[in-house]
């Protein structure tokens, strides 16, 4: 049979049809990328469009992510200045007071390694060999958790000491740290033995089975223990650690508000939420941080925590993310039920425009979530910097929201010291009686009195530099290194004590700065670590392979073998 040859006209029509379909498909695809609010209308609240080549959101280069040796050395010198003063004056104590040059313990029978264990992975990463040997020797010869009075915080001891031991073991493979971690874990896990499974706020390490009498705990204290206990379970093959921590999350999940958010206070025995404020700062912050990180840590396939994280970010976008009317500063508001029952509609709650420094972790978390949970390639990171077409509509929203919020947090460094206060209050859109020159101010609880309020302090906190570090690693945009260096320079100028150590700045808007006699352990474990990592090469602790706990202790991403990650056991 003779094969029929298509006529020139039919070939032209066919090509035209293919071209038309291609153009229609391309337009539909790009519309779904650049204008995601047109997809599934009403599902997400996109306040503004992300344009394809908006330099502010997609600038940077992975090629430029090399070490800055000069700035790294300056940060290492600052760490030595803080650490060596502690060793000189208070070695073995849990806390350090650099002005009086004294130490203090959390228990009357001796320290449990707060300062040392919290800092040892920073010491190791910075390559400080002699300092590392001093810290390791104390852990080997002096560290004990057999202290029976008083109780210690379950949350703080988990994130600082258990997290620090697990991180040190991960970095060094030294069994000394794992043996101590397992010992501590066995003492801490008893806190979960409540009628609801929500852990007690405190535990007596020497007598962990002694009765506890706490009735209320916080969202952060109950929902920020999972990274540590799950990794401990994997290392020790003891699934009790896993199930206890996981069950607490299931109780929290059952009580979430319809918008995916949660009040800050939980009744321990009942496992129910108490009518309390919804915010991203104190009593809540690390719960939201761990939603994403639990999904990332175990290479989860069941998507439970991805779903909880996505619901929470939707709730944040729709209820808490705000922008000031004049300077267009993005900030996180709070929701106050004002005594109303929790089953009332959250939109009827009072909106407060107070933001804590602690909430600024969210900027980096949103950006990290955008390139992982919000990636079109599934549970994988995208290009550095990301290309818009690599992100889902939600990923695009969260990427933009994270950058906007980080810029908003940086606006709070507009003070006389260049340091951000503990609390900033922002101008509301409908505030006709606003009396300040700029769109935010530090609340002054006693006007006209020469006393620095708590809100005006800079406590050597890490949250903003944490987000800057993540933004730098995900973009390579040099402005983030510039911001980090400016913050470090302000710390050096205003918080450094010449005789050794660093203190809390009492009022960031007062020159010369006055200092409180307290050097927080997280200054060594978090603030200086994140600053150091911002200026070292990007192959040091790559974000694709680790998660940082809320005390900046790096833990590896792993496939769990001790238990299934399937949520059927919850």
Coordinates of C-alpha atoms in Angstrom, one line a residue:
X1 CA 0.0 0.0 0.0
X2 CA 1.3 3.5 -0.9
X3 CA 2.0 5.7 2.2
X4 CA 0.0 8.9 2.0
X5 CA 2.1 12.1 2.3
X6 CA 0.5 15.0 4.3
X7 CA -0.2 18.0 2.2
X8 CA 1.7 21.3 3.0
X9 CA -1.5 22.8 4.3
X10 CA -2.2 20.1 6.8
X11 CA 1.4 20.2 8.0
X12 CA 1.1 24.0 8.6
X13 CA -2.2 23.5 10.5
X14 CA -0.7 20.8 12.7
X15 CA 2.3 22.9 13.5
X16 CA 0.1 25.9 14.3
X17 CA -2.0 23.7 16.6
X18 CA 1.0 22.4 18.4
X19 CA 2.4 25.9 18.8
X20 CA -0.8 27.2 20.2
X21 CA -1.1 24.4 22.7
X22 CA 2.5 25.0 23.7
X23 CA 1.9 28.7 24.3
X24 CA -1.3 28.0 26.3
X25 CA 0.5 25.4 28.4
X26 CA 3.4 27.8 29.0
X27 CA 1.2 30.6 30.0
X28 CA -0.8 28.4 32.4
X29 CA 2.4 27.1 33.9
X30 CA 4.0 30.5 34.4
X31 CA 0.8 31.8 35.8
X32 CA 0.8 29.1 38.5
X33 CA 4.4 30.0 39.3
X34 CA 4.4 33.7 39.3
X35 CA 0.8 34.3 40.5
X36 CA 0.1 31.4 42.8
X37 CA -2.9 33.1 44.3
X38 CA -4.8 32.3 41.1
X39 CA -4.4 28.6 41.9
X40 CA -7.1 27.2 44.2
X41 CA -8.5 30.6 45.1
X42 CA -9.1 31.0 48.7
X43 CA -6.7 28.3 50.0
X44 CA -3.8 30.6 50.6
X45 CA -3.6 34.2 51.6
X46 CA -1.1 35.8 49.2
X47 CA -0.9 39.4 50.1
X48 CA 1.2 40.4 47.1
X49 CA 2.7 38.8 44.0
X50 CA 6.3 37.6 43.7
X51 CA 7.6 38.8 40.4
X52 CA 10.0 36.5 38.4
X53 CA 13.0 38.7 38.5
X54 CA 12.5 40.6 41.7
X55 CA 16.2 41.2 42.7
X56 CA 15.4 41.5 46.4
X57 CA 14.0 38.0 46.6
X58 CA 16.2 36.0 44.2
X59 CA 19.6 37.6 44.3
X60 CA 22.8 35.9 45.4
X61 CA 25.3 33.4 44.1
X62 CA 26.6 30.0 45.4
X63 CA 29.9 30.8 43.8
X64 CA 30.7 33.5 46.3
X65 CA 30.2 31.3 49.4
X66 CA 33.8 31.0 50.4
X67 CA 35.4 31.7 53.8
X68 CA 36.2 35.2 55.0
X69 CA 39.2 34.3 57.1
X70 CA 39.7 37.7 58.6
X71 CA 36.2 37.9 60.0
X72 CA 36.2 34.3 61.1
X73 CA 39.4 35.0 63.1
X74 CA 37.8 38.0 64.8
X75 CA 34.8 35.9 65.8
X76 CA 37.0 33.1 67.1
X77 CA 38.9 35.8 69.1
X78 CA 35.6 36.9 70.6
X79 CA 34.8 33.4 71.6
X80 CA 38.1 33.0 73.3
X81 CA 37.6 36.2 75.1
X82 CA 34.3 34.9 76.5
X83 CA 35.4 31.2 77.1
X84 CA 38.8 31.9 78.7
X85 CA 37.2 34.3 81.2
X86 CA 34.7 31.6 82.2
X87 CA 37.5 29.0 82.6
X88 CA 39.6 31.5 84.6
X89 CA 36.8 32.4 87.0
X90 CA 34.0 29.8 87.0
X91 CA 35.1 26.5 85.3
X92 CA 32.5 23.9 85.9
X93 CA 29.8 26.3 86.9
X94 CA 26.5 26.3 84.9
X95 CA 26.4 30.1 84.5
X96 CA 28.9 32.9 84.4
X97 CA 28.8 36.5 85.7
X98 CA 31.7 38.3 84.0
X99 CA 31.6 41.6 85.8
X100 CA 31.8 40.1 89.3
X101 CA 34.0 37.3 87.8
X102 CA 31.9 34.6 89.5
X103 CA 30.1 31.4 88.6
X104 CA 26.7 30.0 89.7
X105 CA 25.2 26.5 89.6
X106 CA 21.7 25.4 89.0
X107 CA 21.9 22.8 91.7
X108 CA 23.3 23.1 95.2
X109 CA 25.3 19.9 94.8
X110 CA 27.3 21.0 91.7
X111 CA 27.1 22.0 88.0
X112 CA 25.5 19.8 85.3
X113 CA 27.6 21.2 82.5
X114 CA 25.4 23.9 81.1
X115 CA 28.1 26.3 80.0
X116 CA 30.7 23.6 79.0
X117 CA 28.4 21.2 77.2
X118 CA 26.5 24.0 75.5
X119 CA 29.7 25.4 74.1
X120 CA 31.8 22.3 73.3
X121 CA 30.6 21.8 69.7
X122 CA 31.4 25.5 69.0
X123 CA 34.9 25.0 70.4
X124 CA 35.3 21.9 68.2
X125 CA 34.0 23.6 65.0
X126 CA 36.3 26.6 65.5
X127 CA 39.3 24.2 65.8
X128 CA 40.3 25.4 69.3
X129 CA 42.3 22.3 70.3
X130 CA 43.6 23.3 73.7
X131 CA 40.2 24.7 74.7
X132 CA 38.5 21.6 73.5
X133 CA 40.7 19.4 75.6
X134 CA 40.0 21.4 78.7
X135 CA 36.2 21.1 78.1
X136 CA 36.4 17.4 77.3
X137 CA 38.5 16.6 80.3
X138 CA 35.9 18.3 82.6
X139 CA 33.1 16.2 81.0
X140 CA 35.2 13.1 81.4
X141 CA 36.2 13.6 85.1
X142 CA 33.6 15.9 86.6
X143 CA 30.2 15.7 84.8
X144 CA 27.5 14.0 86.8
X145 CA 23.7 14.2 86.7
X146 CA 23.2 12.5 90.0
X147 CA 22.1 15.8 91.7
X148 CA 19.0 15.5 93.7
X149 CA 18.2 19.1 94.5
X150 CA 16.7 21.2 93.2
X151 CA 14.8 20.3 90.0
X152 CA 16.1 21.5 86.7
X153 CA 14.1 22.6 83.6
X154 CA 13.2 19.6 81.4
X155 CA 13.3 21.8 78.3
X156 CA 16.5 23.8 79.0
X157 CA 18.4 20.7 80.0
X158 CA 17.3 18.9 76.9
X159 CA 18.1 21.6 74.4
X160 CA 21.4 22.7 76.0
X161 CA 22.9 19.7 77.7
X162 CA 21.4 16.6 76.0
X163 CA 21.5 18.5 72.6
X164 CA 25.1 19.5 73.3
X165 CA 26.2 16.0 74.1
X166 CA 24.5 14.5 71.1
X167 CA 26.1 17.1 68.8
X168 CA 29.5 16.5 70.3
X169 CA 29.1 12.8 69.6
X170 CA 27.9 13.4 66.1
X171 CA 30.9 15.6 65.3
X172 CA 33.6 13.5 67.0
X173 CA 32.1 10.0 67.3
X174 CA 33.5 10.0 70.9
X175 CA 31.5 7.6 73.0
X176 CA 32.1 9.7 76.1
X177 CA 29.4 12.1 74.9
X178 CA 26.9 9.4 73.9
X179 CA 27.3 7.6 77.3
X180 CA 26.5 10.8 79.1
X181 CA 23.6 11.6 76.7
X182 CA 22.0 8.2 77.4
X183 CA 22.4 8.6 81.1
X184 CA 20.8 12.1 81.0
X185 CA 18.1 10.9 78.6
X186 CA 17.0 8.2 81.0
X187 CA 16.7 10.7 83.8
X188 CA 14.8 13.3 81.7
X189 CA 12.4 11.0 79.9
X190 CA 10.6 10.3 83.2
X191 CA 9.2 13.8 82.9
X192 CA 6.8 12.4 80.2
X193 CA 5.2 10.1 82.7
X194 CA 2.0 12.1 83.1
X195 CA -1.6 11.2 82.6
X196 CA -1.6 13.0 79.2
X197 CA 2.0 12.4 78.1
X198 CA 2.7 16.1 78.2
X199 CA 6.0 16.4 80.1
X200 CA 6.5 18.1 83.4
X201 CA 8.4 21.4 83.3
X202 CA 11.0 20.2 85.7
X203 CA 12.7 17.0 86.8
X204 CA 14.9 15.9 89.7
X205 CA 17.8 14.4 87.9
X206 CA 19.1 12.6 91.1
X207 CA 15.6 11.2 91.9
X208 CA 13.8 11.3 88.5
X209 CA 10.8 9.2 89.8
X210 CA 10.1 11.6 92.7
X211 CA 6.6 13.3 92.4
X212 CA 6.3 16.5 90.4
X213 CA 3.7 19.2 91.1
X214 CA 3.7 21.4 88.0
X215 CA 0.3 21.9 86.5
X216 CA 0.9 24.2 83.5
X217 CA 3.7 24.1 80.9
X218 CA 4.3 25.9 77.7
X219 CA 3.9 25.0 74.0
X220 CA 7.7 25.4 73.5
X221 CA 8.6 23.3 76.6
X222 CA 6.4 20.4 75.5
X223 CA 6.9 20.7 71.7
X224 CA 10.7 21.3 71.5
X225 CA 12.2 18.0 72.8
X226 CA 11.6 15.8 69.8
X227 CA 14.8 16.3 67.8
X228 CA 17.0 15.4 70.7
X229 CA 15.0 12.4 72.0
X230 CA 14.5 10.9 68.5
X231 CA 18.2 11.1 67.7
X232 CA 19.0 9.6 71.1
X233 CA 16.5 6.8 70.3
X234 CA 18.3 6.1 67.0
X235 CA 21.7 6.0 68.6
X236 CA 20.8 3.8 71.6
X237 CA 18.1 1.7 69.8
X238 CA 15.8 2.5 72.7
X239 CA 12.4 3.4 71.2
X240 CA 11.0 4.7 74.6
X241 CA 12.8 8.0 73.9
X242 CA 11.1 8.2 70.5
X243 CA 7.6 7.3 71.5
X244 CA 7.5 9.5 74.6
X245 CA 8.5 12.6 72.7
X246 CA 6.3 11.8 69.7
X247 CA 3.2 11.2 71.9
X248 CA 3.5 14.7 73.4
X249 CA 3.3 16.0 69.8
X250 CA 0.2 14.0 69.1
X251 CA -1.5 15.5 72.2
X252 CA -0.6 19.0 71.0
X253 CA -1.8 18.3 67.5
X254 CA -5.2 17.2 68.8
X255 CA -5.7 20.6 70.5
X256 CA -4.5 23.0 67.7
X257 CA -6.8 25.9 66.8
X258 CA -8.5 25.7 63.4
X259 CA -5.9 28.0 61.9
X260 CA -3.1 25.6 62.7
X261 CA -1.7 27.8 65.5
X262 CA -1.7 27.1 69.3
X263 CA -2.0 29.0 72.5
X264 CA 1.1 29.2 74.6
X265 CA 0.0 27.3 77.8
X266 CA -1.0 23.7 78.2
X267 CA -2.5 21.9 81.2
X268 CA -0.1 19.0 81.9
X269 CA -2.3 16.3 83.3
X270 CA -5.3 17.0 81.0
X271 CA -3.2 17.7 77.8
X272 CA -5.5 20.6 76.9
X273 CA -4.7 24.2 76.1
X274 CA -5.4 27.0 78.5
X275 CA -6.8 30.2 77.2
X276 CA -3.6 32.2 76.5
X277 CA -1.9 34.4 73.9
X278 CA -0.9 33.1 70.5
X279 CA 2.5 34.3 69.5
X280 CA 5.8 33.3 67.9
X281 CA 8.0 34.5 70.8
X282 CA 8.5 33.2 74.4
X283 CA 6.7 30.1 75.4
X284 CA 6.0 29.1 71.8
X285 CA 8.9 29.9 69.4
X286 CA 10.8 26.6 69.2
X287 CA 7.6 24.5 68.8
X288 CA 7.0 26.1 65.4
X289 CA 10.8 25.7 64.6
X290 CA 10.6 22.0 65.4
X291 CA 7.6 21.3 63.1
X292 CA 9.8 21.8 60.1
X293 CA 12.9 20.3 61.6
X294 CA 11.2 17.1 62.6
X295 CA 10.0 16.7 59.0
X296 CA 13.6 17.3 57.8
X297 CA 15.4 15.3 60.5
X298 CA 14.1 11.9 59.7
X299 CA 13.7 12.2 56.0
X300 CA 10.0 11.6 56.8
X301 CA 7.8 10.0 54.2
X302 CA 4.5 10.2 56.1
X303 CA 4.3 14.0 55.8
X304 CA 2.6 14.5 59.2
X305 CA 5.0 17.2 60.3
X306 CA 5.1 18.8 56.9
X307 CA 1.3 19.1 57.1
X308 CA 1.4 20.6 60.6
X309 CA 4.2 23.0 59.4
X310 CA 2.2 24.0 56.3
X311 CA -0.9 24.6 58.4
X312 CA 1.0 26.7 60.9
X313 CA 2.6 28.8 58.2
X314 CA -0.8 29.4 56.6
X315 CA -2.1 30.5 60.0
X316 CA 0.9 32.8 60.5
X317 CA 0.4 34.3 57.1
X318 CA -3.3 34.9 57.6
X319 CA -3.4 35.9 61.2
X320 CA 0.0 37.2 62.5
X321 CA 2.1 38.6 59.6
X322 CA 1.6 42.4 59.5
X323 CA 3.1 45.5 57.8
X324 CA 3.4 49.0 59.2
X325 CA 1.6 51.8 57.3
X326 CA 4.4 54.2 56.7
X327 CA 7.8 52.4 56.5
X328 CA 6.1 49.1 55.4
X329 CA 8.1 47.1 58.0
X330 CA 7.0 43.4 58.2
X331 CA 6.5 42.1 61.7
X332 CA 4.8 39.3 63.6
X333 CA 1.8 40.3 65.8
X334 CA 0.2 38.4 68.7
X335 CA -3.4 37.2 69.2
X336 CA -4.9 37.6 72.7
X337 CA -8.1 35.8 73.6
X338 CA -8.7 38.3 76.4
X339 CA -10.2 35.6 78.6
X340 CA -12.4 34.2 75.8
X341 CA -12.8 30.4 75.4
X342 CA -10.5 28.8 73.0
X343 CA -13.4 27.6 70.8
X344 CA -14.1 31.2 69.9
X345 CA -13.1 32.3 66.4
X346 CA -9.4 33.4 66.5
X347 CA -10.3 36.3 64.2
X348 CA -12.3 37.8 67.1
X349 CA -9.2 37.9 69.4
X350 CA -7.4 41.1 70.0
X351 CA -4.4 41.7 67.7
X352 CA -1.3 43.0 69.6
X353 CA 1.6 44.6 67.8
X354 CA 4.3 43.5 70.2
X355 CA 7.1 41.4 68.8
X356 CA 9.9 39.7 70.8
X357 CA 13.4 39.3 69.5
X358 CA 12.8 35.5 70.0
X359 CA 10.3 35.5 67.1
X360 CA 12.9 36.5 64.5
X361 CA 14.0 32.8 64.2
X362 CA 11.0 32.5 61.9
X363 CA 12.6 34.4 59.1
X364 CA 15.2 31.8 58.5
X365 CA 12.8 29.0 59.2
X366 CA 10.4 30.2 56.5
X367 CA 13.2 30.4 54.0
X368 CA 14.4 26.9 54.9
X369 CA 10.9 25.6 54.7
X370 CA 10.4 27.2 51.3
X371 CA 13.3 25.3 49.7
X372 CA 12.5 22.0 51.4
X373 CA 8.8 21.6 52.2
X374 CA 8.0 24.2 49.5
X375 CA 10.2 22.6 46.8
X376 CA 8.6 21.3 43.7
X377 CA 11.1 18.4 43.8
X378 CA 9.8 17.1 47.1
X379 CA 11.9 16.7 50.2
X380 CA 15.0 18.2 48.7
X381 CA 16.6 21.6 48.6
X382 CA 16.7 23.7 45.5
X383 CA 19.3 25.9 43.7
X384 CA 21.4 28.5 45.6
X385 CA 19.8 31.0 45.3
X386 CA 16.5 29.3 44.5
X387 CA 14.9 29.7 41.1
X388 CA 11.3 30.8 41.4
X389 CA 10.1 27.9 39.2
X390 CA 11.6 25.4 41.7
X391 CA 9.2 26.4 44.4
X392 CA 5.5 25.6 44.9
X393 CA 3.0 28.4 45.3
X394 CA 3.3 28.0 49.1
X395 CA 7.1 27.9 48.8
X396 CA 7.1 31.2 46.9
X397 CA 4.9 32.8 49.5
X398 CA 7.0 31.6 52.4
X399 CA 10.3 32.6 50.7
X400 CA 9.0 36.1 50.2
X401 CA 7.5 36.2 53.7
X402 CA 10.8 35.1 55.3
X403 CA 12.9 37.7 53.5
X404 CA 10.4 40.5 54.3
X405 CA 10.3 39.4 57.9
X406 CA 14.1 39.3 58.2
X407 CA 14.3 42.8 56.9
X408 CA 11.7 43.8 59.5
X409 CA 13.8 42.2 62.2
X410 CA 16.8 44.1 61.0
X411 CA 14.9 47.3 61.3
X412 CA 14.9 46.8 65.1
X413 CA 18.7 47.2 65.0
X414 CA 18.1 50.9 64.3
X415 CA 19.1 51.9 67.8
X416 CA 22.0 53.9 69.3
X417 CA 24.0 50.8 69.9
X418 CA 23.1 49.0 66.7
X419 CA 21.6 46.2 68.7
X420 CA 18.0 45.0 68.7
X421 CA 15.9 45.1 71.9
X422 CA 14.2 42.2 73.6
X423 CA 10.8 43.6 72.6
X424 CA 9.7 46.0 69.8
X425 CA 6.2 47.4 69.4
X426 CA 5.0 48.4 65.9
X427 CA 2.7 50.9 64.5
X428 CA -0.7 49.5 63.7
X429 CA -2.4 50.4 60.4
X430 CA -5.5 51.8 62.3
X431 CA -3.5 53.6 65.1
X432 CA -4.5 57.3 64.6
X433 CA -2.8 58.4 67.9
X434 CA 0.6 56.9 67.2
X435 CA 3.2 59.3 68.7
X436 CA 6.6 58.1 67.5
X437 CA 8.8 59.3 64.7
X438 CA 9.4 55.8 63.2
X439 CA 7.1 52.8 62.8
X440 CA 8.4 50.9 65.9
X441 CA 9.5 51.7 69.4
X442 CA 10.7 50.1 72.6
X443 CA 7.9 49.9 75.2
X444 CA 8.8 51.9 78.2
X445 CA 7.0 50.6 81.2
X446 CA 7.8 53.5 83.5
X447 CA 7.9 56.7 81.5
X448 CA 10.2 59.4 82.9
X449 CA 11.9 57.1 85.3
X450 CA 15.6 56.5 84.9
X451 CA 15.3 52.7 84.8
X452 CA 15.9 50.5 81.8
X453 CA 12.9 48.3 81.1
X454 CA 13.3 44.6 80.4
X455 CA 12.1 45.2 76.9
X456 CA 15.1 47.4 76.1
X457 CA 17.7 44.8 76.8
X458 CA 20.0 42.9 74.4
X459 CA 20.7 39.6 76.1
X460 CA 23.3 38.4 73.5
X461 CA 20.4 36.6 71.7
X462 CA 21.0 34.7 68.5
X463 CA 17.7 34.7 66.7
X464 CA 18.4 37.4 64.1
X465 CA 21.9 36.2 63.3
X466 CA 20.5 32.6 63.1
X467 CA 18.1 33.8 60.3
X468 CA 20.9 35.8 58.7
X469 CA 23.1 32.6 58.6
X470 CA 20.3 30.6 57.0
X471 CA 19.6 33.4 54.5
X472 CA 23.2 33.6 53.5
X473 CA 23.5 29.8 53.0
X474 CA 20.4 29.7 50.9
X475 CA 21.3 32.7 48.7
X476 CA 24.9 33.7 48.9
X477 CA 23.7 37.3 48.9
X478 CA 26.5 39.4 50.4
X479 CA 24.2 41.8 52.2
X480 CA 23.6 39.0 54.8
X481 CA 27.3 38.9 55.6
X482 CA 27.3 42.6 55.9
X483 CA 24.4 42.5 58.3
X484 CA 26.0 39.8 60.4
X485 CA 29.3 41.8 60.6
X486 CA 27.5 44.9 61.7
X487 CA 25.8 43.1 64.5
X488 CA 29.0 41.4 65.6
X489 CA 30.8 44.8 65.6
X490 CA 28.0 46.3 67.7
X491 CA 28.4 43.4 70.2
X492 CA 32.1 44.0 70.3
X493 CA 31.7 47.7 70.9
X494 CA 28.9 47.7 73.5
X495 CA 28.8 44.2 75.2
X496 CA 32.5 43.3 75.5
X497 CA 34.0 43.5 79.0
X498 CA 37.7 44.3 78.8
X499 CA 38.7 42.0 81.7
X500 CA 36.9 39.1 79.9
X501 CA 33.5 38.0 78.9
X502 CA 30.4 39.7 77.5
X503 CA 27.4 41.2 79.4
X504 CA 23.8 41.9 78.7
X505 CA 23.2 45.4 77.4
X506 CA 20.6 47.0 79.7
X507 CA 19.3 49.5 77.2
X508 CA 20.1 49.3 73.5
X509 CA 19.1 52.9 72.9
X510 CA 21.5 54.4 75.5
X511 CA 25.1 55.4 75.0
X512 CA 27.4 54.6 76.7
X513 CA 25.9 51.1 77.2
X514 CA 25.3 49.8 80.8
X515 CA 25.8 46.1 81.3
X516 CA 24.1 43.5 83.4
X517 CA 26.4 40.9 85.0
X518 CA 25.3 37.9 82.9
X519 CA 26.9 36.0 80.0
X520 CA 24.3 33.6 78.7
X521 CA 25.4 30.2 77.7
X522 CA 23.6 30.6 74.3
X523 CA 26.0 33.4 73.4
X524 CA 28.7 30.7 73.0
X525 CA 26.5 27.9 71.7
X526 CA 24.4 30.0 69.3
X527 CA 25.2 33.6 68.7
X528 CA 28.9 33.2 68.1
X529 CA 28.5 29.9 66.3
X530 CA 26.0 31.3 63.8
X531 CA 28.2 34.3 63.2
X532 CA 31.2 32.0 62.6
X533 CA 29.3 29.8 60.3
X534 CA 28.1 32.8 58.3
X535 CA 31.7 33.6 57.4
X536 CA 33.2 30.1 57.0
X537 CA 33.0 28.0 53.9
X538 CA 29.5 26.7 53.0
X539 CA 30.8 23.1 53.1
X540 CA 31.0 23.3 56.9
X541 CA 27.8 21.8 58.3
X542 CA 25.8 22.0 55.0
X543 CA 22.1 22.5 55.5
X544 CA 21.3 19.5 53.3
X545 CA 22.8 17.1 55.9
X546 CA 21.9 18.5 59.3
X547 CA 19.3 20.2 61.4
X548 CA 20.2 22.6 64.2
X549 CA 18.3 22.2 67.4
X550 CA 16.9 25.3 69.0
X551 CA 20.2 25.8 70.9
X552 CA 22.2 25.6 67.6
X553 CA 23.5 22.1 68.2
X554 CA 23.9 20.3 64.8
X555 CA 22.3 16.9 64.6
X556 CA 22.4 14.7 61.4
X557 CA 19.5 14.0 59.1
X558 CA 18.9 10.2 59.2
X559 CA 16.6 7.4 58.1
X560 CA 15.1 6.1 61.3
X561 CA 15.7 2.4 62.0
X562 CA 14.6 2.2 65.7
X563 CA 10.9 2.8 64.9
X564 CA 8.8 3.5 61.8
X565 CA 8.1 7.1 61.1
X566 CA 4.5 6.1 60.2
X567 CA 2.1 8.1 62.4
X568 CA -0.2 5.1 63.1
X569 CA 1.3 4.7 66.5
X570 CA 0.2 8.1 67.6

